[in-house]
Every structure is written in C-alpha cells, then in structure tokens.
C-alpha cells in the first residue's frame, strides 16, 4: 500500500460514508461510498459506515435497510458501522442525541457558540435589507453578545433560541484533495445554526462531531458541500480547544457532480439514478462499480474495464477529475457486459440461478434436470448478454412447458407468414427424420436443416433459419439455433414446429 503524506502526518487513514436514509439509494451516493472505500483500502486504513438519521420528517427505517442491503450487494465492506459495531458506536445518529446535546453545551460554555432568539420574520427582514444594500445576506451576528438580561427578556416573550456557532473573522484557506487550494473570505462565512429551536441538532453539528469522535482523517463528499468546509474547519478548531475528538482537522476532497440528461445534475427522480433498480435489471455489482469509478476517475487513459482489486491498488484521490461526469446508461451496460464475459461459465450459472428462480423458471430448490439444462445453456449466451436478465429472456424457451410456451406476436408476423410456414414445414420433416435421441446432436441437426433449407430450397441462412428459430424459441433473438434445438430435445422441437403449423 502507498504511504499517504498529508496534514495528518503518519496518522492511519480513516475514511467514512455517512448517507441519510431518505428514499432509495442513488448512484451519486454509491460513487461517494466507492471512492471513500477505495481510498481507505488503498492506504491500508479503515472505512467507517454510519447513518445520519436525525431528520425524523424524512428518514425512514425502510431506507436504512436498503442502504445496508445495497452496500452488502456492492461488496463495499466496512470496518465500523451497522451490523459490525466498533469502538465509536452507536453508528446511527438517532442513537447519539445525548452526545450532540453535550457537545453543543460545551461549545456554549466555552464561548464558541451562542443562543440566538431572532424570529423568522426578523431574519428575513434583515436579509432583504442586506441584499438591497449589496451586502452578504447571511446571519448578521445581532445576537452574538446578548447580556443575560436580554436573553431573559427574549425568553419571557416565549422565544426559543437556536444555537449558532461563532465564526472567527478571518480568511480560511485549505487544500482540497480534488481541487487544490481554495480560499473563503470571512465575509462570506457567517455564524450558522448548530441546533434548532426545538433542540434538534443539525447536520452542521452532528456530522463534524461524529467525524471528530470517530477519528475520521479524510472526508470525501459531493461538491455541493464545498461551501460548508470553512465552517467545519472552524468547528474542528473549537473541538480541539474543548477536547472533542482527537484534536485534528480532517482533510477534505469534494467530488464532481454526476450529470444526467440535458447536462443537469443527476436527480434522485431520474430513473438511472435509482441504485435499487440495478440488481433486478441484471447488473453485476463489479460491473456497476467499475462504471461508477469512471465517473470522475480512470485507471488508465486506454483502459475502461478493471476489477475492484485493481482499482484499490491504483486509486489516488488526486487523480479524480473535478469536472462534472455524465452518466451514460449504455456505457454502464457495456462495461457490465465486459464483466459478464470475465466470469467462467460456472460462475455465470451461479449468478443466473436467482434470476431464473425469480422468473419462476427454476424451482426454489432446483431439480437436477433444471440445473443441468441451465449449465448446458449458459455457454450459449455467455458472449451474447450484457445484463443477466437477458439470459432469462433468451433461455426461457428451454424451461417452459408446451402449454406455457408463447411466440412473440411481432416476430411471428414477420417470420411465420405463408413463406415462413413453408420453411417450418420442411424443417419439421427434416428434423423428424433424424433417427433416435442418440443422433439428436448439434451437428446432425445443422446438417439436416442446411441440406433441406439451404441446399434443397435454395434459401439464404437468414431466411432459412429465422422461421425455425421463432417457431421453436418464440423469438428472433435466441442462442445459436442448432445448439438450442439439441438442448430442447426432439419431442419438444417437433411439438413446437407442429404448433406453429397448426
């Protein structure tokens, strides 16, 4: 592993992923998890997974379980977090509320934070006036230095205060791991709220508190959070003074946006953003991760396909492109197809089995016959599919009964017209003449059909075999025809040809 030279010195790397369980996990979230995980693994450090679920109006238990399920499916294992535990638990913020209340009080006691009693209407009036005067419209610090008597007067009115952090009046410069040196002027970083008037801690307090207490050394997150970085740096400096955490400030790296159609940021509402859909669509986790890695990073200029292990070995955060990356579902599918072809036939069969079970083509406890058919058929589609679900569609004809077998109407209209049925009739007679099961082989089947349809009827292969393919498999898209007929067997093949003729 590579040694990391940073402001944290020789301190072991600890990176984290801390999503909120609101709705379905999305691609941008998973890309952040992947880069943070790869960064930690590359440097031989720890990866912490925690859940930021203090927003009771939006967070829900179903989303929490989906997050855990997706992380497991992707194979992004964590060293500390839900279901794993660790020395800094609990790892759900909803179970850490006492910790945040204590830290907020310590900030108040040490003079790093203060209670502000402004009403929403007062704040809006002052912000509008600041805008009209061409000044920054953030909080103006009016309640920074209230006397005890002034506080008591506000409380006598029934006002409930928020807790604001007192930003030092200085310029903040830091080196972003992705974007290089960045400076924020103090005029653009005003005092901000840590705790709402109802006592609920905000992200501005909970996130840095957890990072400090869990020893997080490197924070990789979306570029939409870049503007909050000076606030967090100032808060870490306060933490060092009051003894919260290890007394150091983590390094930050802000990852580029993932863009969707129309050159706009990929939204949770965009269908390709929903991470939950990729498994039922037939993506391999390693294929999806490979593509997500390309959203801002590359292993080499002339190489797009690589394993997770290769990514870990090569990953350097400084090589992440700060410019937005565009999500392309077609390229994602192509990358996935490359990973399908990297599997052995046996590995692919194992990956396919749950999809055939889900489709009702294989029993929950598969029979020997079902698994034998799938094992024999897998090599026929191995080079032809990009998604695992495509194999289900292509091989369905081998597993359904004659009563359940259906021919695609559009394909039938194009291939089973009068001339097509003439081809089917000739094929049926040629195949029925093959003597016995022992002779029912790919070579014999091909010979019989070529002799009858190509040589005898003078047809081009496409016109000769297309009608037979549709009649027997139900679709013009199928595995190689002759091998498919051998697997289907003599009886079923003749029955389906007869049904087409009937």
Coordinates of C-alpha atoms in Angstrom, one line a residue:
X1 CA 0.0 0.0 0.0
X2 CA 1.0 3.6 -0.6
X3 CA 2.0 5.8 2.3
X4 CA -0.1 9.0 2.5
X5 CA 1.6 12.3 3.0
X6 CA -0.9 14.7 4.5
X7 CA -1.5 17.3 7.2
X8 CA -2.5 14.4 9.4
X9 CA 1.1 13.2 9.3
X10 CA 1.6 9.5 9.8
X11 CA -1.9 9.0 11.3
X12 CA -3.6 6.0 9.8
X13 CA -6.2 6.8 7.2
X14 CA -9.8 6.6 8.4
X15 CA -12.5 7.4 5.7
X16 CA -16.2 7.3 6.0
X17 CA -19.5 7.1 4.2
X18 CA -22.5 8.6 6.0
X19 CA -25.7 8.7 4.0
X20 CA -29.1 9.8 5.2
X21 CA -31.9 7.1 4.9
X22 CA -34.3 9.2 2.8
X23 CA -35.8 7.4 -0.2
X24 CA -33.9 5.0 -2.4
X25 CA -30.1 5.0 -2.5
X26 CA -28.8 6.7 -5.7
X27 CA -25.8 6.5 -8.0
X28 CA -24.1 9.6 -6.7
X29 CA -24.3 8.3 -3.2
X30 CA -22.8 5.0 -4.2
X31 CA -20.0 6.7 -6.1
X32 CA -19.1 8.6 -3.0
X33 CA -19.1 5.4 -1.0
X34 CA -16.9 3.7 -3.6
X35 CA -14.3 6.4 -3.7
X36 CA -14.2 6.6 0.1
X37 CA -13.9 2.9 0.4
X38 CA -11.2 2.6 -2.3
X39 CA -9.3 5.4 -0.7
X40 CA -9.3 3.7 2.7
X41 CA -8.4 0.3 1.3
X42 CA -5.6 1.7 -1.0
X43 CA -3.9 3.3 2.1
X44 CA -4.5 0.3 4.3
X45 CA -6.8 2.3 6.5
X46 CA -10.3 1.9 8.0
X47 CA -13.7 2.5 6.3
X48 CA -16.5 3.7 8.6
X49 CA -20.1 3.4 7.6
X50 CA -22.6 5.4 9.6
X51 CA -26.2 6.5 9.2
X52 CA -27.2 10.2 9.5
X53 CA -30.9 9.8 10.5
X54 CA -31.7 12.7 12.8
X55 CA -34.2 14.2 10.3
X56 CA -37.3 12.4 11.6
X57 CA -39.5 14.1 9.0
X58 CA -37.7 12.4 6.1
X59 CA -35.7 9.5 7.4
X60 CA -37.3 6.0 7.5
X61 CA -36.4 2.5 8.5
X62 CA -37.0 1.0 5.1
X63 CA -34.4 3.3 3.5
X64 CA -32.0 2.4 6.3
X65 CA -32.3 -1.3 5.5
X66 CA -32.0 -0.6 1.7
X67 CA -28.7 1.2 2.4
X68 CA -27.3 -1.7 4.3
X69 CA -28.5 -4.1 1.6
X70 CA -27.0 -2.2 -1.2
X71 CA -23.7 -1.8 0.5
X72 CA -23.6 -5.6 1.0
X73 CA -24.6 -6.3 -2.6
X74 CA -21.9 -3.9 -3.9
X75 CA -19.3 -5.6 -1.7
X76 CA -18.2 -2.4 0.0
X77 CA -17.4 -3.9 3.4
X78 CA -16.9 -1.6 6.4
X79 CA -14.7 -1.9 9.4
X80 CA -17.0 0.0 11.7
X81 CA -20.7 0.6 11.5
X82 CA -24.2 -1.1 11.5
X83 CA -24.2 -4.8 12.0
X84 CA -20.4 -4.7 12.5
X85 CA -20.0 -2.5 15.5
X86 CA -16.8 -0.8 16.6
X87 CA -15.3 1.3 19.3
X88 CA -17.1 4.5 18.4
X89 CA -20.7 3.4 18.3
X90 CA -23.5 3.7 18.0
X91 CA -23.3 4.3 14.3
X92 CA -26.8 5.7 13.8
X93 CA -27.1 9.4 14.7
X94 CA -30.6 8.9 16.1
X95 CA -29.0 6.9 18.9
X96 CA -26.3 9.7 19.6
X97 CA -28.6 12.6 20.5
X98 CA -27.2 12.8 24.1
X99 CA -23.7 13.2 22.6
X100 CA -24.7 16.1 20.4
X101 CA -26.5 17.9 23.3
X102 CA -23.4 17.6 25.4
X103 CA -21.1 18.9 22.7
X104 CA -23.5 21.9 22.0
X105 CA -23.5 22.8 25.7
X106 CA -19.7 22.6 25.9
X107 CA -19.4 24.9 22.9
X108 CA -21.8 27.3 24.6
X109 CA -19.9 27.2 27.9
X110 CA -16.6 27.8 26.2
X111 CA -17.9 30.8 24.2
X112 CA -17.6 29.2 20.8
X113 CA -21.4 29.2 20.3
X114 CA -24.3 31.4 21.5
X115 CA -28.1 31.4 21.7
X116 CA -29.9 33.5 19.1
X117 CA -33.5 34.4 19.6
X118 CA -34.3 36.0 16.2
X119 CA -37.7 35.2 14.7
X120 CA -38.0 34.0 11.1
X121 CA -39.7 37.3 10.2
X122 CA -36.8 39.4 11.8
X123 CA -34.2 37.3 10.0
X124 CA -36.0 37.7 6.6
X125 CA -36.3 41.5 7.0
X126 CA -32.6 41.9 7.8
X127 CA -31.6 39.6 5.0
X128 CA -33.7 41.6 2.5
X129 CA -32.1 44.8 3.7
X130 CA -28.6 43.4 3.4
X131 CA -29.4 42.3 -0.2
X132 CA -30.7 45.7 -1.1
X133 CA -27.5 47.3 0.2
X134 CA -25.4 44.8 -1.8
X135 CA -24.1 43.1 1.4
X136 CA -23.9 39.4 2.2
X137 CA -27.3 38.1 3.3
X138 CA -26.1 35.6 5.9
X139 CA -26.6 36.0 9.6
X140 CA -25.5 39.4 10.8
X141 CA -24.5 38.4 14.3
X142 CA -27.1 40.6 16.0
X143 CA -27.5 38.2 19.0
X144 CA -23.8 37.3 19.3
X145 CA -23.3 39.2 22.5
X146 CA -26.6 39.4 24.3
X147 CA -26.5 40.1 28.0
X148 CA -28.1 37.7 30.5
X149 CA -30.9 40.3 30.9
X150 CA -31.5 40.5 27.2
X151 CA -31.7 36.7 27.0
X152 CA -34.1 36.6 29.9
X153 CA -36.3 39.2 28.2
X154 CA -36.5 37.2 25.0
X155 CA -37.3 34.0 26.9
X156 CA -40.0 35.9 28.8
X157 CA -41.6 36.6 25.4
X158 CA -41.7 32.8 24.9
X159 CA -38.9 32.8 22.3
X160 CA -37.0 29.6 21.9
X161 CA -33.4 30.1 20.8
X162 CA -31.3 28.4 18.2
X163 CA -27.7 27.7 18.9
X164 CA -25.3 29.4 16.5
X165 CA -21.6 28.8 16.0
X166 CA -19.5 31.9 16.4
X167 CA -17.3 32.1 13.2
X168 CA -13.9 33.7 13.7
X169 CA -13.5 36.8 11.5
X170 CA -10.6 35.5 9.3
X171 CA -10.0 34.0 5.9
X172 CA -9.9 30.3 5.5
X173 CA -7.6 28.5 3.1
X174 CA -7.3 24.8 2.7
X175 CA -6.0 22.3 0.2
X176 CA -8.9 20.2 -1.3
X177 CA -7.7 16.7 -2.2
X178 CA -9.5 17.0 -5.6
X179 CA -9.5 20.7 -6.4
X180 CA -6.3 22.1 -4.9
X181 CA -6.0 25.2 -2.8
X182 CA -9.3 27.0 -2.0
X183 CA -9.9 30.2 -0.1
X184 CA -13.0 31.5 1.6
X185 CA -13.3 35.2 2.8
X186 CA -14.7 35.6 6.2
X187 CA -17.4 38.0 4.8
X188 CA -19.0 35.0 3.0
X189 CA -18.9 32.7 6.0
X190 CA -21.3 33.9 8.7
X191 CA -22.4 32.4 12.0
X192 CA -24.5 29.3 11.4
X193 CA -27.1 27.2 13.3
X194 CA -25.9 24.1 15.1
X195 CA -29.1 23.3 17.0
X196 CA -32.7 24.2 16.0
X197 CA -35.0 26.0 18.5
X198 CA -36.7 22.6 19.2
X199 CA -33.4 21.2 20.3
X200 CA -32.8 19.1 17.2
X201 CA -29.2 19.1 16.2
X202 CA -28.4 19.9 12.5
X203 CA -26.0 18.3 10.1
X204 CA -23.7 21.2 10.8
X205 CA -23.1 19.8 14.3
X206 CA -23.8 16.1 14.1
X207 CA -21.5 15.4 11.1
X208 CA -18.4 17.1 12.4
X209 CA -19.0 15.7 15.9
X210 CA -19.1 12.2 14.6
X211 CA -16.1 12.7 12.3
X212 CA -14.1 14.1 15.2
X213 CA -15.1 11.3 17.7
X214 CA -14.6 8.5 15.2
X215 CA -11.2 9.8 14.2
X216 CA -12.0 10.4 10.6
X217 CA -8.9 11.7 8.8
X218 CA -10.3 12.2 5.3
X219 CA -13.7 13.3 4.2
X220 CA -14.7 12.7 0.6
X221 CA -18.1 14.1 -0.3
X222 CA -20.1 15.9 -3.1
X223 CA -19.0 19.3 -4.3
X224 CA -22.4 20.7 -3.2
X225 CA -20.9 20.7 0.4
X226 CA -17.8 22.6 -0.6
X227 CA -19.1 25.9 0.8
X228 CA -19.6 24.4 4.3
X229 CA -15.9 23.4 4.6
X230 CA -14.6 26.6 6.3
X231 CA -17.4 26.3 8.8
X232 CA -16.4 22.8 9.7
X233 CA -12.7 23.7 9.8
X234 CA -13.6 26.4 12.4
X235 CA -15.7 23.9 14.4
X236 CA -12.8 21.4 14.4
X237 CA -10.6 24.1 15.9
X238 CA -13.1 24.7 18.6
X239 CA -13.4 20.9 19.2
X240 CA -9.6 20.8 19.8
X241 CA -10.0 23.5 22.4
X242 CA -12.8 21.8 24.3
X243 CA -11.5 18.2 24.0
X244 CA -13.9 16.7 21.5
X245 CA -12.2 14.1 19.2
X246 CA -8.5 13.7 18.5
X247 CA -7.7 17.4 18.2
X248 CA -7.1 17.5 14.5
X249 CA -8.9 18.6 11.4
X250 CA -9.5 16.0 8.6
X251 CA -8.6 16.7 5.0
X252 CA -11.5 17.3 2.5
X253 CA -12.0 16.2 -1.0
X254 CA -15.0 17.3 -3.0
X255 CA -16.2 15.0 -5.7
X256 CA -17.7 16.3 -9.0
X257 CA -21.4 16.2 -9.7
X258 CA -22.8 13.3 -11.7
X259 CA -24.8 14.7 -14.6
X260 CA -27.8 13.3 -16.3
X261 CA -29.7 14.1 -19.5
X262 CA -29.7 17.8 -20.6
X263 CA -26.4 18.5 -18.8
X264 CA -28.1 18.8 -15.5
X265 CA -27.2 17.2 -12.1
X266 CA -28.5 13.6 -11.9
X267 CA -31.5 13.7 -9.7
X268 CA -33.0 11.1 -7.4
X269 CA -36.0 11.3 -9.6
X270 CA -34.1 10.2 -12.7
X271 CA -34.7 6.5 -13.4
X272 CA -31.0 5.8 -14.0
X273 CA -30.2 7.3 -10.5
X274 CA -32.1 4.7 -8.5
X275 CA -29.5 2.2 -7.3
X276 CA -32.1 -0.3 -6.2
X277 CA -33.1 -1.0 -9.8
X278 CA -29.7 -2.2 -11.0
X279 CA -29.7 -5.6 -9.4
X280 CA -33.1 -6.6 -10.8
X281 CA -32.1 -5.2 -14.1
X282 CA -29.3 -7.8 -14.2
X283 CA -26.2 -5.7 -13.4
X284 CA -23.2 -7.4 -11.7
X285 CA -22.1 -5.4 -8.7
X286 CA -18.5 -5.4 -10.0
X287 CA -19.7 -4.2 -13.4
X288 CA -21.7 -1.3 -11.8
X289 CA -18.8 -0.4 -9.5
X290 CA -16.4 -0.4 -12.5
X291 CA -18.6 2.1 -14.3
X292 CA -19.2 4.3 -11.3
X293 CA -15.5 4.5 -10.8
X294 CA -15.2 6.0 -14.3
X295 CA -17.5 8.9 -13.2
X296 CA -14.5 11.1 -12.4
X297 CA -11.6 8.7 -12.3
X298 CA -9.8 6.3 -14.6
X299 CA -7.3 3.6 -14.1
X300 CA -5.5 4.4 -17.4
X301 CA -6.2 6.5 -20.5
X302 CA -6.7 3.5 -22.7
X303 CA -8.5 1.1 -20.3
X304 CA -12.1 1.1 -19.0
X305 CA -12.5 -2.4 -17.6
X306 CA -10.9 -3.4 -14.3
X307 CA -11.6 -5.3 -11.1
X308 CA -12.3 -3.8 -7.7
X309 CA -9.0 -5.1 -6.6
X310 CA -7.2 -3.3 -9.4
X311 CA -9.0 -0.1 -8.6
X312 CA -7.9 -0.3 -4.9
X313 CA -4.3 -0.8 -6.0
X314 CA -4.3 2.1 -8.4
X315 CA -6.7 4.6 -6.7
X316 CA -5.3 8.0 -5.9
X317 CA -7.7 10.8 -4.9
X318 CA -5.6 13.4 -6.5
X319 CA -6.4 11.9 -9.9
X320 CA -10.1 12.5 -9.6
X321 CA -11.3 14.9 -12.2
X322 CA -13.0 17.9 -10.6
X323 CA -15.2 18.5 -13.6
X324 CA -18.7 17.0 -13.7
X325 CA -19.1 13.5 -15.0
X326 CA -22.0 12.4 -17.2
X327 CA -23.9 9.2 -16.5
X328 CA -24.3 7.1 -19.7
X329 CA -26.5 4.0 -19.2
X330 CA -25.4 2.5 -22.4
X331 CA -21.8 2.6 -21.4
X332 CA -22.7 1.2 -18.0
X333 CA -24.4 -1.8 -19.7
X334 CA -21.4 -2.3 -22.0
X335 CA -19.0 -2.2 -19.0
X336 CA -21.3 -4.7 -17.3
X337 CA -21.2 -7.0 -20.3
X338 CA -17.4 -7.0 -20.2
X339 CA -17.5 -8.2 -16.6
X340 CA -20.1 -10.9 -17.6
X341 CA -17.6 -12.2 -20.1
X342 CA -14.8 -12.3 -17.4
X343 CA -16.8 -14.9 -15.5
X344 CA -16.3 -18.6 -16.0
X345 CA -19.4 -20.5 -17.3
X346 CA -19.8 -21.9 -13.8
X347 CA -19.6 -18.5 -12.2
X348 CA -22.1 -17.1 -14.6
X349 CA -24.5 -20.0 -14.0
X350 CA -24.4 -19.3 -10.3
X351 CA -25.1 -15.6 -10.9
X352 CA -28.0 -16.5 -13.2
X353 CA -29.7 -19.0 -11.0
X354 CA -31.5 -16.4 -8.7
X355 CA -32.9 -14.6 -11.8
X356 CA -34.3 -17.9 -13.2
X357 CA -35.8 -18.6 -9.8
X358 CA -37.3 -15.1 -9.6
X359 CA -38.9 -15.7 -13.1
X360 CA -40.4 -19.0 -12.0
X361 CA -38.4 -21.0 -14.5
X362 CA -36.4 -22.8 -11.8
X363 CA -37.7 -24.1 -8.5
X364 CA -36.6 -22.5 -5.2
X365 CA -34.8 -25.8 -4.7
X366 CA -33.7 -26.5 -8.3
X367 CA -34.0 -30.0 -9.7
X368 CA -31.0 -31.8 -11.1
X369 CA -32.6 -31.5 -14.6
X370 CA -33.2 -27.8 -14.3
X371 CA -29.6 -27.1 -13.2
X372 CA -28.3 -29.4 -15.9
X373 CA -30.2 -27.5 -18.5
X374 CA -29.0 -24.2 -17.2
X375 CA -25.4 -25.4 -17.1
X376 CA -25.6 -26.6 -20.7
X377 CA -27.3 -23.4 -21.9
X378 CA -25.1 -20.9 -20.1
X379 CA -22.2 -21.1 -22.6
X380 CA -24.7 -20.4 -25.4
X381 CA -25.5 -16.9 -24.0
X382 CA -22.2 -16.1 -22.3
X383 CA -20.9 -14.0 -25.1
X384 CA -24.3 -12.6 -26.1
X385 CA -25.6 -10.8 -23.0
X386 CA -24.7 -7.6 -21.2
X387 CA -27.3 -8.0 -18.4
X388 CA -28.1 -11.1 -16.5
X389 CA -31.8 -10.7 -17.2
X390 CA -31.2 -11.0 -20.9
X391 CA -30.2 -14.6 -20.3
X392 CA -33.6 -15.3 -18.8
X393 CA -35.4 -13.9 -21.8
X394 CA -33.1 -15.8 -24.3
X395 CA -33.3 -19.2 -22.5
X396 CA -37.0 -19.1 -21.3
X397 CA -38.0 -21.4 -24.1
X398 CA -35.9 -24.2 -22.6
X399 CA -37.7 -24.2 -19.3
X400 CA -41.4 -23.6 -20.0
X401 CA -43.8 -26.3 -20.8
X402 CA -45.6 -26.6 -24.2
X403 CA -48.7 -25.1 -22.7
X404 CA -46.8 -22.1 -21.3
X405 CA -44.7 -21.5 -24.5
X406 CA -45.6 -18.3 -26.3
X407 CA -44.3 -16.9 -29.6
X408 CA -43.7 -13.2 -29.8
X409 CA -46.5 -11.8 -31.9
X410 CA -44.4 -9.2 -33.8
X411 CA -41.7 -11.8 -34.6
X412 CA -44.4 -14.3 -35.7
X413 CA -45.9 -11.7 -38.0
X414 CA -42.6 -11.2 -39.7
X415 CA -41.3 -14.7 -39.8
X416 CA -44.3 -17.1 -39.8
X417 CA -46.2 -15.8 -42.8
X418 CA -47.0 -18.2 -45.7
X419 CA -43.5 -18.5 -46.9
X420 CA -42.1 -18.8 -43.4
X421 CA -44.5 -21.6 -42.6
X422 CA -43.4 -23.4 -45.8
X423 CA -39.9 -23.3 -44.3
X424 CA -41.1 -24.5 -41.0
X425 CA -42.9 -27.5 -42.6
X426 CA -39.8 -28.5 -44.5
X427 CA -37.7 -28.2 -41.3
X428 CA -40.1 -30.2 -39.3
X429 CA -40.0 -33.1 -41.7
X430 CA -36.2 -33.0 -42.0
X431 CA -35.8 -32.9 -38.2
X432 CA -38.4 -35.6 -37.6
X433 CA -36.4 -37.9 -39.8
X434 CA -33.4 -37.9 -37.5
X435 CA -33.4 -41.4 -36.0
X436 CA -33.4 -41.6 -32.2
X437 CA -32.1 -39.5 -29.4
X438 CA -28.5 -40.6 -29.9
X439 CA -28.5 -38.9 -33.3
X440 CA -30.1 -35.7 -31.9
X441 CA -26.9 -33.7 -31.8
X442 CA -25.9 -30.2 -32.9
X443 CA -24.0 -31.5 -35.9
X444 CA -26.8 -33.8 -37.1
X445 CA -29.4 -31.0 -36.6
X446 CA -27.3 -28.5 -38.5
X447 CA -26.7 -30.9 -41.3
X448 CA -30.4 -31.8 -41.7
X449 CA -31.5 -28.2 -41.8
X450 CA -28.8 -27.0 -44.1
X451 CA -29.3 -29.8 -46.6
X452 CA -33.1 -29.3 -46.7
X453 CA -33.4 -25.5 -46.4
X454 CA -30.2 -24.0 -47.8
X455 CA -29.2 -26.7 -50.4
X456 CA -32.7 -28.1 -51.2
X457 CA -34.8 -24.9 -51.2
X458 CA -32.0 -22.5 -52.1
X459 CA -32.7 -20.2 -49.2
X460 CA -30.1 -17.8 -47.6
X461 CA -29.4 -18.8 -44.0
X462 CA -31.3 -15.9 -42.5
X463 CA -34.5 -16.8 -44.4
X464 CA -33.9 -20.5 -43.8
X465 CA -33.3 -20.5 -40.1
X466 CA -35.3 -17.4 -39.0
X467 CA -38.8 -19.0 -39.2
X468 CA -37.5 -22.1 -37.4
X469 CA -35.9 -20.0 -34.6
X470 CA -39.1 -18.1 -34.0
X471 CA -41.3 -21.2 -34.1
X472 CA -39.1 -23.1 -31.6
X473 CA -37.8 -20.4 -29.3
X474 CA -40.6 -17.9 -29.5
X475 CA -38.3 -15.0 -30.6
X476 CA -36.0 -14.0 -33.4
X477 CA -33.3 -13.3 -30.7
X478 CA -32.1 -16.6 -29.2
X479 CA -28.9 -18.6 -28.5
X480 CA -27.3 -20.4 -31.5
X481 CA -30.1 -22.3 -33.2
X482 CA -28.7 -25.8 -33.6
X483 CA -27.3 -26.0 -30.1
X484 CA -30.7 -24.7 -28.8
X485 CA -32.6 -27.4 -30.6
X486 CA -30.3 -30.1 -29.2
X487 CA -30.9 -28.8 -25.7
X488 CA -34.7 -28.6 -26.3
X489 CA -34.9 -32.2 -27.4
X490 CA -36.5 -33.9 -30.3
X491 CA -40.0 -34.2 -28.9
X492 CA -40.4 -30.6 -27.8
X493 CA -38.8 -29.3 -31.1
X494 CA -41.3 -31.3 -33.2
X495 CA -44.2 -30.3 -31.0
X496 CA -43.4 -26.6 -31.4
X497 CA -43.0 -26.8 -35.1
X498 CA -46.3 -28.6 -35.3
X499 CA -47.9 -25.9 -33.1
X500 CA -46.6 -23.2 -35.5
X501 CA -48.0 -25.1 -38.5
X502 CA -51.3 -25.7 -36.7

